[in-house]
JSON list of C-alpha atoms in Angstrom, two decimals:
[
{"chain": "A", "resi": 13, "resn": "GLU", "atom": "CA", "xyz": [0.00, 0.00, 0.00]},
{"chain": "A", "resi": 14, "resn": "GLU", "atom": "CA", "xyz": [1.08, 3.57, -0.50]},
{"chain": "A", "resi": 15, "resn": "ASN", "atom": "CA", "xyz": [1.21, 3.93, 3.28]},
{"chain": "A", "resi": 16, "resn": "THR", "atom": "CA", "xyz": [4.58, 2.24, 3.35]},
{"chain": "A", "resi": 17, "resn": "ARG", "atom": "CA", "xyz": [5.81, 5.35, 1.58]},
{"chain": "A", "resi": 18, "resn": "LYS", "atom": "CA", "xyz": [8.64, 6.91, 3.52]},
{"chain": "A", "resi": 19, "resn": "HIS", "atom": "CA", "xyz": [7.32, 8.05, 6.85]},
{"chain": "A", "resi": 20, "resn": "ASP", "atom": "CA", "xyz": [7.66, 11.81, 6.77]},
{"chain": "A", "resi": 21, "resn": "GLU", "atom": "CA", "xyz": [6.47, 12.52, 10.32]},
{"chain": "A", "resi": 22, "resn": "LEU", "atom": "CA", "xyz": [8.42, 12.16, 13.54]},
{"chain": "B", "resi": 14, "resn": "MET", "atom": "CA", "xyz": [5.19, 20.54, 7.47]},
{"chain": "B", "resi": 15, "resn": "ASN", "atom": "CA", "xyz": [2.40, 22.65, 8.97]},
{"chain": "B", "resi": 16, "resn": "LEU", "atom": "CA", "xyz": [2.10, 24.89, 12.00]},
{"chain": "B", "resi": 17, "resn": "PHE", "atom": "CA", "xyz": [0.13, 22.32, 13.98]},
{"chain": "B", "resi": 18, "resn": "ARG", "atom": "CA", "xyz": [2.83, 19.68, 13.58]},
{"chain": "B", "resi": 19, "resn": "LEU", "atom": "CA", "xyz": [5.64, 22.19, 14.24]},
{"chain": "B", "resi": 20, "resn": "VAL", "atom": "CA", "xyz": [4.04, 23.37, 17.49]},
{"chain": "B", "resi": 21, "resn": "ALA", "atom": "CA", "xyz": [3.33, 19.75, 18.39]},
{"chain": "B", "resi": 22, "resn": "ASP", "atom": "CA", "xyz": [6.98, 18.80, 17.95]},
{"chain": "B", "resi": 23, "resn": "LEU", "atom": "CA", "xyz": [8.02, 21.85, 19.98]},
{"chain": "B", "resi": 24, "resn": "MET", "atom": "CA", "xyz": [5.65, 20.79, 22.79]},
{"chain": "B", "resi": 25, "resn": "HIS", "atom": "CA", "xyz": [7.31, 17.40, 22.67]},
{"chain": "B", "resi": 26, "resn": "LEU", "atom": "CA", "xyz": [10.70, 19.09, 23.04]},
{"chain": "B", "resi": 27, "resn": "VAL", "atom": "CA", "xyz": [9.35, 21.22, 25.89]},
{"chain": "B", "resi": 28, "resn": "SER", "atom": "CA", "xyz": [8.13, 18.13, 27.73]},
{"chain": "B", "resi": 29, "resn": "ILE", "atom": "CA", "xyz": [11.61, 16.61, 27.53]},
{"chain": "B", "resi": 30, "resn": "PHE", "atom": "CA", "xyz": [13.26, 19.82, 28.74]},
{"chain": "B", "resi": 31, "resn": "ILE", "atom": "CA", "xyz": [10.78, 20.10, 31.63]},
{"chain": "B", "resi": 32, "resn": "LEU", "atom": "CA", "xyz": [11.63, 16.56, 32.69]},
{"chain": "B", "resi": 33, "resn": "LEU", "atom": "CA", "xyz": [15.38, 17.14, 32.44]},
{"chain": "B", "resi": 34, "resn": "LEU", "atom": "CA", "xyz": [15.01, 20.42, 34.36]},
{"chain": "B", "resi": 35, "resn": "LYS", "atom": "CA", "xyz": [13.02, 18.72, 37.10]},
{"chain": "B", "resi": 36, "resn": "MET", "atom": "CA", "xyz": [15.57, 15.94, 37.44]},
{"chain": "B", "resi": 37, "resn": "GLN", "atom": "CA", "xyz": [18.54, 18.31, 37.49]},
{"chain": "B", "resi": 38, "resn": "LYS", "atom": "CA", "xyz": [16.83, 20.74, 39.88]},
{"chain": "B", "resi": 39, "resn": "THR", "atom": "CA", "xyz": [15.62, 18.18, 42.36]},
{"chain": "B", "resi": 40, "resn": "ARG", "atom": "CA", "xyz": [18.61, 15.97, 41.56]},
{"chain": "B", "resi": 41, "resn": "SER", "atom": "CA", "xyz": [16.27, 13.03, 41.83]},
{"chain": "B", "resi": 42, "resn": "VAL", "atom": "CA", "xyz": [13.42, 11.37, 40.10]},
{"chain": "B", "resi": 43, "resn": "ALA", "atom": "CA", "xyz": [11.15, 11.64, 43.08]},
{"chain": "B", "resi": 44, "resn": "GLY", "atom": "CA", "xyz": [10.25, 15.07, 44.29]},
{"chain": "B", "resi": 45, "resn": "ARG", "atom": "CA", "xyz": [8.41, 15.62, 47.57]},
{"chain": "B", "resi": 46, "resn": "CYS", "atom": "CA", "xyz": [5.31, 13.92, 46.31]},
{"chain": "B", "resi": 47, "resn": "SER", "atom": "CA", "xyz": [5.65, 13.21, 42.68]},
{"chain": "B", "resi": 48, "resn": "ARG", "atom": "CA", "xyz": [7.59, 10.51, 40.99]},
{"chain": "B", "resi": 49, "resn": "ILE", "atom": "CA", "xyz": [8.70, 9.92, 37.46]},
{"chain": "B", "resi": 50, "resn": "SER", "atom": "CA", "xyz": [8.07, 6.43, 36.13]},
{"chain": "B", "resi": 51, "resn": "PHE", "atom": "CA", "xyz": [11.24, 4.79, 34.89]},
{"chain": "B", "resi": 52, "resn": "LYS", "atom": "CA", "xyz": [9.14, 2.32, 32.89]},
{"chain": "B", "resi": 53, "resn": "THR", "atom": "CA", "xyz": [7.50, 5.11, 30.91]},
{"chain": "B", "resi": 54, "resn": "GLN", "atom": "CA", "xyz": [10.86, 6.68, 30.11]},
{"chain": "B", "resi": 55, "resn": "ALA", "atom": "CA", "xyz": [12.29, 3.30, 29.08]},
{"chain": "B", "resi": 56, "resn": "LEU", "atom": "CA", "xyz": [9.24, 2.74, 26.85]},
{"chain": "B", "resi": 57, "resn": "TYR", "atom": "CA", "xyz": [9.78, 6.13, 25.19]},
{"chain": "B", "resi": 58, "resn": "ALA", "atom": "CA", "xyz": [13.41, 5.27, 24.49]},
{"chain": "B", "resi": 59, "resn": "THR", "atom": "CA", "xyz": [12.19, 2.01, 22.91]},
{"chain": "B", "resi": 60, "resn": "VAL", "atom": "CA", "xyz": [9.62, 3.94, 20.85]},
{"chain": "B", "resi": 61, "resn": "PHE", "atom": "CA", "xyz": [12.27, 6.24, 19.37]},
{"chain": "B", "resi": 62, "resn": "LEU", "atom": "CA", "xyz": [14.78, 3.45, 18.76]},
{"chain": "B", "resi": 63, "resn": "THR", "atom": "CA", "xyz": [12.25, 1.28, 16.92]},
{"chain": "B", "resi": 64, "resn": "ARG", "atom": "CA", "xyz": [10.66, 4.17, 15.03]},
{"chain": "B", "resi": 65, "resn": "TYR", "atom": "CA", "xyz": [13.76, 5.90, 13.69]},
{"chain": "B", "resi": 66, "resn": "THR", "atom": "CA", "xyz": [15.50, 2.87, 12.19]},
{"chain": "B", "resi": 67, "resn": "ASP", "atom": "CA", "xyz": [15.31, 4.84, 8.93]},
{"chain": "B", "resi": 68, "resn": "LEU", "atom": "CA", "xyz": [17.38, 7.65, 10.46]},
{"chain": "B", "resi": 69, "resn": "PHE", "atom": "CA", "xyz": [20.12, 7.36, 7.83]},
{"chain": "B", "resi": 70, "resn": "ALA", "atom": "CA", "xyz": [18.21, 5.72, 4.99]},
{"chain": "B", "resi": 71, "resn": "ASN", "atom": "CA", "xyz": [15.26, 8.09, 4.80]},
{"chain": "B", "resi": 72, "resn": "PHE", "atom": "CA", "xyz": [16.38, 11.71, 4.77]},
{"chain": "B", "resi": 73, "resn": "GLN", "atom": "CA", "xyz": [13.32, 13.96, 4.91]},
{"chain": "B", "resi": 74, "resn": "SER", "atom": "CA", "xyz": [14.89, 17.24, 6.04]},
{"chain": "B", "resi": 75, "resn": "LEU", "atom": "CA", "xyz": [17.54, 18.58, 8.37]},
{"chain": "B", "resi": 76, "resn": "TYR", "atom": "CA", "xyz": [14.78, 19.34, 10.87]},
{"chain": "B", "resi": 77, "resn": "ASN", "atom": "CA", "xyz": [13.48, 15.77, 10.72]},
{"chain": "B", "resi": 78, "resn": "THR", "atom": "CA", "xyz": [16.90, 14.20, 11.15]},
{"chain": "B", "resi": 79, "resn": "THR", "atom": "CA", "xyz": [17.93, 16.61, 13.92]},
{"chain": "B", "resi": 80, "resn": "MET", "atom": "CA", "xyz": [14.74, 15.94, 15.88]},
{"chain": "B", "resi": 81, "resn": "LYS", "atom": "CA", "xyz": [15.13, 12.18, 15.48]},
{"chain": "B", "resi": 82, "resn": "VAL", "atom": "CA", "xyz": [18.67, 12.31, 16.81]},
{"chain": "B", "resi": 83, "resn": "PHE", "atom": "CA", "xyz": [17.58, 14.55, 19.69]},
{"chain": "B", "resi": 84, "resn": "PHE", "atom": "CA", "xyz": [14.68, 12.31, 20.67]},
{"chain": "B", "resi": 85, "resn": "ILE", "atom": "CA", "xyz": [16.85, 9.19, 20.65]},
{"chain": "B", "resi": 86, "resn": "ALA", "atom": "CA", "xyz": [19.70, 10.88, 22.55]},
{"chain": "B", "resi": 87, "resn": "SER", "atom": "CA", "xyz": [17.50, 12.62, 25.14]},
{"chain": "B", "resi": 88, "resn": "SER", "atom": "CA", "xyz": [15.37, 9.56, 25.89]},
{"chain": "B", "resi": 89, "resn": "LEU", "atom": "CA", "xyz": [18.47, 7.42, 26.38]},
{"chain": "B", "resi": 90, "resn": "TYR", "atom": "CA", "xyz": [20.03, 10.15, 28.54]},
{"chain": "B", "resi": 91, "resn": "ILE", "atom": "CA", "xyz": [16.92, 10.28, 30.76]},
{"chain": "B", "resi": 92, "resn": "VAL", "atom": "CA", "xyz": [16.96, 6.50, 31.14]},
{"chain": "B", "resi": 93, "resn": "PHE", "atom": "CA", "xyz": [20.67, 6.72, 32.02]},
{"chain": "B", "resi": 94, "resn": "LEU", "atom": "CA", "xyz": [20.01, 9.43, 34.63]},
{"chain": "B", "resi": 95, "resn": "MET", "atom": "CA", "xyz": [17.21, 7.43, 36.21]},
{"chain": "B", "resi": 96, "resn": "LYS", "atom": "CA", "xyz": [19.00, 4.12, 36.14]},
{"chain": "B", "resi": 97, "resn": "PHE", "atom": "CA", "xyz": [22.42, 5.25, 37.28]},
{"chain": "B", "resi": 98, "resn": "LYS", "atom": "CA", "xyz": [22.81, 8.82, 38.37]},
{"chain": "B", "resi": 99, "resn": "PHE", "atom": "CA", "xyz": [19.62, 9.18, 40.42]},
{"chain": "B", "resi": 100, "resn": "LYS", "atom": "CA", "xyz": [19.17, 5.48, 41.05]},
{"chain": "B", "resi": 101, "resn": "ALA", "atom": "CA", "xyz": [18.92, 5.96, 44.81]},
{"chain": "B", "resi": 102, "resn": "THR", "atom": "CA", "xyz": [15.79, 8.05, 44.42]},
{"chain": "B", "resi": 103, "resn": "ASN", "atom": "CA", "xyz": [14.07, 5.66, 42.07]},
{"chain": "B", "resi": 104, "resn": "ASP", "atom": "CA", "xyz": [11.71, 3.37, 43.98]},
{"chain": "B", "resi": 105, "resn": "PRO", "atom": "CA", "xyz": [10.62, 0.47, 41.72]},
{"chain": "B", "resi": 106, "resn": "ARG", "atom": "CA", "xyz": [7.99, -0.54, 44.25]},
{"chain": "B", "resi": 107, "resn": "LEU", "atom": "CA", "xyz": [5.90, 2.43, 43.13]},
{"chain": "B", "resi": 108, "resn": "ASP", "atom": "CA", "xyz": [6.45, 1.80, 39.44]},
{"chain": "B", "resi": 109, "resn": "THR", "atom": "CA", "xyz": [4.32, -1.33, 39.40]},
{"chain": "B", "resi": 110, "resn": "PHE", "atom": "CA", "xyz": [2.53, -1.09, 36.05]},
{"chain": "B", "resi": 111, "resn": "LYS", "atom": "CA", "xyz": [3.07, -4.30, 34.07]},
{"chain": "B", "resi": 112, "resn": "ALA", "atom": "CA", "xyz": [4.94, -2.72, 31.15]},
{"chain": "B", "resi": 113, "resn": "GLN", "atom": "CA", "xyz": [5.53, -6.12, 29.56]},
{"chain": "B", "resi": 114, "resn": "TYR", "atom": "CA", "xyz": [1.79, -6.27, 28.81]},
{"chain": "B", "resi": 115, "resn": "VAL", "atom": "CA", "xyz": [1.84, -3.08, 26.73]},
{"chain": "B", "resi": 116, "resn": "VAL", "atom": "CA", "xyz": [5.07, -4.12, 25.00]},
{"chain": "B", "resi": 117, "resn": "GLY", "atom": "CA", "xyz": [3.67, -7.57, 24.23]},
{"chain": "B", "resi": 118, "resn": "GLY", "atom": "CA", "xyz": [0.35, -6.15, 23.10]},
{"chain": "B", "resi": 119, "resn": "ALA", "atom": "CA", "xyz": [1.95, -3.57, 20.82]},
{"chain": "B", "resi": 120, "resn": "ALA", "atom": "CA", "xyz": [4.29, -6.18, 19.34]},
{"chain": "B", "resi": 121, "resn": "ALA", "atom": "CA", "xyz": [1.48, -8.66, 18.67]},
{"chain": "B", "resi": 122, "resn": "LEU", "atom": "CA", "xyz": [-0.72, -6.00, 17.10]},
{"chain": "B", "resi": 123, "resn": "ALA", "atom": "CA", "xyz": [2.16, -4.68, 14.98]},
{"chain": "B", "resi": 124, "resn": "LEU", "atom": "CA", "xyz": [2.67, -8.16, 13.56]},
{"chain": "B", "resi": 125, "resn": "ILE", "atom": "CA", "xyz": [-1.01, -8.36, 12.60]},
{"chain": "B", "resi": 126, "resn": "VAL", "atom": "CA", "xyz": [-2.02, -4.82, 11.69]},
{"chain": "B", "resi": 127, "resn": "ASN", "atom": "CA", "xyz": [0.65, -3.07, 9.63]},
{"chain": "B", "resi": 128, "resn": "TYR", "atom": "CA", "xyz": [1.16, -1.52, 6.18]},
{"chain": "B", "resi": 129, "resn": "ALA", "atom": "CA", "xyz": [3.87, -3.96, 5.13]},
{"chain": "B", "resi": 130, "resn": "PHE", "atom": "CA", "xyz": [5.34, -7.06, 6.67]},
{"chain": "B", "resi": 131, "resn": "THR", "atom": "CA", "xyz": [8.94, -5.89, 6.62]},
{"chain": "B", "resi": 132, "resn": "VAL", "atom": "CA", "xyz": [11.22, -5.62, 9.64]},
{"chain": "B", "resi": 133, "resn": "GLN", "atom": "CA", "xyz": [11.43, -1.83, 9.42]},
{"chain": "B", "resi": 134, "resn": "GLU", "atom": "CA", "xyz": [7.70, -1.34, 8.87]},
{"chain": "B", "resi": 135, "resn": "VAL", "atom": "CA", "xyz": [6.72, -3.71, 11.68]},
{"chain": "B", "resi": 136, "resn": "LEU", "atom": "CA", "xyz": [9.18, -1.96, 14.03]},
{"chain": "B", "resi": 137, "resn": "TRP", "atom": "CA", "xyz": [7.74, 1.41, 13.00]},
{"chain": "B", "resi": 138, "resn": "THR", "atom": "CA", "xyz": [4.18, 0.14, 13.59]},
{"chain": "B", "resi": 139, "resn": "PHE", "atom": "CA", "xyz": [5.24, -1.33, 16.94]},
{"chain": "B", "resi": 140, "resn": "SER", "atom": "CA", "xyz": [6.63, 2.08, 17.96]},
{"chain": "B", "resi": 141, "resn": "ILE", "atom": "CA", "xyz": [3.36, 3.79, 17.02]},
{"chain": "B", "resi": 142, "resn": "TYR", "atom": "CA", "xyz": [1.28, 1.37, 19.09]},
{"chain": "B", "resi": 143, "resn": "LEU", "atom": "CA", "xyz": [3.75, 1.44, 21.98]},
{"chain": "B", "resi": 144, "resn": "GLU", "atom": "CA", "xyz": [3.85, 5.23, 22.11]},
{"chain": "B", "resi": 145, "resn": "ALA", "atom": "CA", "xyz": [0.07, 5.29, 22.46]},
{"chain": "B", "resi": 146, "resn": "VAL", "atom": "CA", "xyz": [0.23, 3.43, 25.78]},
{"chain": "B", "resi": 147, "resn": "ALA", "atom": "CA", "xyz": [3.75, 4.28, 26.99]},
{"chain": "B", "resi": 148, "resn": "ILE", "atom": "CA", "xyz": [2.40, 6.91, 29.40]},
{"chain": "B", "resi": 149, "resn": "LEU", "atom": "CA", "xyz": [0.32, 4.34, 31.30]},
{"chain": "B", "resi": 150, "resn": "PRO", "atom": "CA", "xyz": [2.99, 3.47, 33.90]},
{"chain": "B", "resi": 151, "resn": "GLN", "atom": "CA", "xyz": [3.36, 7.20, 34.63]},
{"chain": "B", "resi": 152, "resn": "LEU", "atom": "CA", "xyz": [-0.38, 7.82, 34.90]},
{"chain": "B", "resi": 153, "resn": "PHE", "atom": "CA", "xyz": [-0.73, 4.65, 36.97]},
{"chain": "B", "resi": 154, "resn": "MET", "atom": "CA", "xyz": [1.95, 5.97, 39.34]},
{"chain": "B", "resi": 155, "resn": "LEU", "atom": "CA", "xyz": [0.06, 9.26, 39.68]},
{"chain": "B", "resi": 156, "resn": "THR", "atom": "CA", "xyz": [-3.05, 7.37, 40.75]},
{"chain": "B", "resi": 157, "resn": "LYS", "atom": "CA", "xyz": [-1.00, 5.49, 43.32]},
{"chain": "B", "resi": 158, "resn": "THR", "atom": "CA", "xyz": [0.72, 8.54, 44.79]},
{"chain": "B", "resi": 159, "resn": "GLY", "atom": "CA", "xyz": [-2.54, 10.48, 44.43]},
{"chain": "B", "resi": 160, "resn": "GLU", "atom": "CA", "xyz": [-0.83, 13.75, 43.71]},
{"chain": "B", "resi": 161, "resn": "ALA", "atom": "CA", "xyz": [1.98, 15.24, 41.68]},
{"chain": "B", "resi": 162, "resn": "GLU", "atom": "CA", "xyz": [4.33, 18.19, 41.81]},
{"chain": "B", "resi": 163, "resn": "VAL", "atom": "CA", "xyz": [3.28, 21.06, 39.61]},
{"chain": "B", "resi": 164, "resn": "ILE", "atom": "CA", "xyz": [6.31, 20.61, 37.34]},
{"chain": "B", "resi": 165, "resn": "THR", "atom": "CA", "xyz": [5.30, 16.99, 36.72]},
{"chain": "B", "resi": 166, "resn": "THR", "atom": "CA", "xyz": [1.83, 18.14, 35.69]},
{"chain": "B", "resi": 167, "resn": "HIS", "atom": "CA", "xyz": [3.37, 20.62, 33.24]},
{"chain": "B", "resi": 168, "resn": "TYR", "atom": "CA", "xyz": [5.45, 17.77, 31.85]},
{"chain": "B", "resi": 169, "resn": "LEU", "atom": "CA", "xyz": [2.33, 15.68, 31.31]},
{"chain": "B", "resi": 170, "resn": "PHE", "atom": "CA", "xyz": [0.44, 18.65, 29.87]},
{"chain": "B", "resi": 171, "resn": "ALA", "atom": "CA", "xyz": [3.16, 19.26, 27.26]},
{"chain": "B", "resi": 172, "resn": "LEU", "atom": "CA", "xyz": [3.37, 15.57, 26.44]},
{"chain": "B", "resi": 173, "resn": "GLY", "atom": "CA", "xyz": [-0.39, 15.22, 26.06]},
{"chain": "B", "resi": 174, "resn": "THR", "atom": "CA", "xyz": [-0.67, 18.38, 23.99]},
{"chain": "B", "resi": 175, "resn": "TYR", "atom": "CA", "xyz": [2.03, 17.20, 21.56]},
{"chain": "B", "resi": 176, "resn": "ARG", "atom": "CA", "xyz": [0.00, 14.23, 20.34]},
{"chain": "B", "resi": 177, "resn": "GLY", "atom": "CA", "xyz": [-3.25, 16.17, 20.60]},
{"chain": "B", "resi": 178, "resn": "LEU", "atom": "CA", "xyz": [-1.84, 18.72, 18.16]},
{"chain": "B", "resi": 179, "resn": "TYR", "atom": "CA", "xyz": [-0.77, 15.87, 15.89]},
{"chain": "B", "resi": 180, "resn": "LEU", "atom": "CA", "xyz": [-4.47, 14.93, 15.65]},
{"chain": "B", "resi": 181, "resn": "VAL", "atom": "CA", "xyz": [-5.15, 18.47, 14.42]},
{"chain": "B", "resi": 182, "resn": "ASN", "atom": "CA", "xyz": [-2.18, 18.14, 12.02]},
{"chain": "B", "resi": 183, "resn": "TRP", "atom": "CA", "xyz": [-3.69, 14.93, 10.59]},
{"chain": "B", "resi": 184, "resn": "ILE", "atom": "CA", "xyz": [-7.08, 16.57, 10.08]},
{"chain": "B", "resi": 185, "resn": "TYR", "atom": "CA", "xyz": [-5.34, 19.47, 8.32]},
{"chain": "B", "resi": 186, "resn": "ARG", "atom": "CA", "xyz": [-3.27, 17.12, 6.16]},
{"chain": "B", "resi": 187, "resn": "TYR", "atom": "CA", "xyz": [-6.34, 15.03, 5.24]},
{"chain": "B", "resi": 188, "resn": "TRP", "atom": "CA", "xyz": [-8.15, 18.21, 4.28]},
{"chain": "B", "resi": 189, "resn": "THR", "atom": "CA", "xyz": [-5.30, 19.73, 2.30]},
{"chain": "B", "resi": 190, "resn": "GLU", "atom": "CA", "xyz": [-3.50, 16.74, 0.80]},
{"chain": "B", "resi": 191, "resn": "TYR", "atom": "CA", "xyz": [-5.85, 13.79, 1.40]},
{"chain": "B", "resi": 192, "resn": "TYR", "atom": "CA", "xyz": [-3.22, 12.32, 3.68]},
{"chain": "B", "resi": 193, "resn": "VAL", "atom": "CA", "xyz": [-4.56, 9.09, 5.24]},
{"chain": "B", "resi": 194, "resn": "ASP", "atom": "CA", "xyz": [-2.74, 7.00, 7.82]},
{"chain": "B", "resi": 195, "resn": "TRP", "atom": "CA", "xyz": [-5.16, 4.91, 9.88]},
{"chain": "B", "resi": 196, "resn": "ILE", "atom": "CA", "xyz": [-2.52, 3.38, 12.11]},
{"chain": "B", "resi": 197, "resn": "VAL", "atom": "CA", "xyz": [-1.17, 6.69, 13.44]},
{"chain": "B", "resi": 198, "resn": "TRP", "atom": "CA", "xyz": [-4.63, 8.25, 13.51]},
{"chain": "B", "resi": 199, "resn": "ILE", "atom": "CA", "xyz": [-6.17, 5.58, 15.72]},
{"chain": "B", "resi": 200, "resn": "ALA", "atom": "CA", "xyz": [-3.08, 5.19, 17.91]},
{"chain": "B", "resi": 201, "resn": "GLY", "atom": "CA", "xyz": [-2.84, 8.98, 18.26]},
{"chain": "B", "resi": 202, "resn": "ALA", "atom": "CA", "xyz": [-6.49, 9.21, 19.26]},
{"chain": "B", "resi": 203, "resn": "VAL", "atom": "CA", "xyz": [-6.02, 6.51, 21.92]},
{"chain": "B", "resi": 204, "resn": "GLN", "atom": "CA", "xyz": [-2.84, 8.21, 23.16]},
{"chain": "B", "resi": 205, "resn": "THR", "atom": "CA", "xyz": [-4.54, 11.59, 23.51]},
{"chain": "B", "resi": 206, "resn": "GLY", "atom": "CA", "xyz": [-7.62, 9.96, 25.02]},
{"chain": "B", "resi": 207, "resn": "LEU", "atom": "CA", "xyz": [-5.53, 8.58, 27.88]},
{"chain": "B", "resi": 208, "resn": "TYR", "atom": "CA", "xyz": [-4.77, 12.15, 28.92]},
{"chain": "B", "resi": 209, "resn": "CYS", "atom": "CA", "xyz": [-8.37, 13.34, 29.03]},
{"chain": "B", "resi": 210, "resn": "ASP", "atom": "CA", "xyz": [-8.97, 12.94, 32.75]},
{"chain": "B", "resi": 211, "resn": "PHE", "atom": "CA", "xyz": [-5.50, 14.35, 33.44]},
{"chain": "B", "resi": 212, "resn": "PHE", "atom": "CA", "xyz": [-6.30, 17.38, 31.28]},
{"chain": "B", "resi": 213, "resn": "TYR", "atom": "CA", "xyz": [-9.58, 17.83, 33.16]},
{"chain": "B", "resi": 214, "resn": "ILE", "atom": "CA", "xyz": [-7.81, 17.91, 36.53]},
{"chain": "B", "resi": 215, "resn": "TYR", "atom": "CA", "xyz": [-4.98, 20.03, 35.09]},
{"chain": "B", "resi": 216, "resn": "PHE", "atom": "CA", "xyz": [-7.33, 22.72, 33.77]},
{"chain": "B", "resi": 217, "resn": "THR", "atom": "CA", "xyz": [-9.73, 22.72, 36.68]},
{"chain": "B", "resi": 218, "resn": "LYS", "atom": "CA", "xyz": [-7.14, 22.56, 39.45]},
{"chain": "B", "resi": 219, "resn": "VAL", "atom": "CA", "xyz": [-3.49, 23.10, 38.59]},
{"chain": "B", "resi": 220, "resn": "LEU", "atom": "CA", "xyz": [-4.12, 26.16, 36.44]},
{"chain": "B", "resi": 221, "resn": "LYS", "atom": "CA", "xyz": [-6.12, 27.63, 39.30]},
{"chain": "B", "resi": 222, "resn": "GLY", "atom": "CA", "xyz": [-3.15, 27.24, 41.59]},
{"chain": "B", "resi": 223, "resn": "ALA", "atom": "CA", "xyz": [-4.55, 24.27, 43.44]},
{"chain": "B", "resi": 224, "resn": "LYS", "atom": "CA", "xyz": [-2.46, 21.22, 44.03]},
{"chain": "B", "resi": 225, "resn": "PHE", "atom": "CA", "xyz": [-2.81, 18.38, 41.56]},
{"chain": "B", "resi": 226, "resn": "GLU", "atom": "CA", "xyz": [-4.72, 15.84, 43.58]},
{"chain": "B", "resi": 227, "resn": "LEU", "atom": "CA", "xyz": [-6.76, 13.01, 42.23]},
{"chain": "B", "resi": 228, "resn": "PRO", "atom": "CA", "xyz": [-10.31, 12.88, 43.64]}
]
């Protein structure tokens, strides 16, 4: 899923 | 980045500085009547270590990397202070919350409910679930001691506000960029929910100068 995109939040 | 998330991160920083200030000032982890839960601080260190495994691989911005390094370093430093420097003032008999239950629960859930079954993604998911409940040993300790020093309540206020503002950040990001992340949304809502009764007492008592005492 696109949610495994790089986590951009702390 | 938006203002809500920036202020939220700053409140997170403030909470850490308040805790460090309290420990340096009272040179202990147990003031007259309020205690800091070692378990909660150890859980936070675990949260940061398992969440920021992408510290070098996933460069978002200088801000992002700097904050990650600070959170890892400060949480480990606090654990060090509590475990070694101020060990004499740390009474494990009061820190009785079964932390292994929240660690086990978060780990099990992360293995089942995640966005991808990869080591890094499962660790990240574990850290999200763990952070949601990491404050429980501290809140549990407050109920046992029945009251807390004012500085401890400010620490908890800053910590609760940080994730509360993240909820606002997520609403803003959904509205402006259709950002959706169910795992952090639900975990963040649970995390903020755990502070509700604390916030009630904080606003009705502490801010009116009364002592923080649980009814």
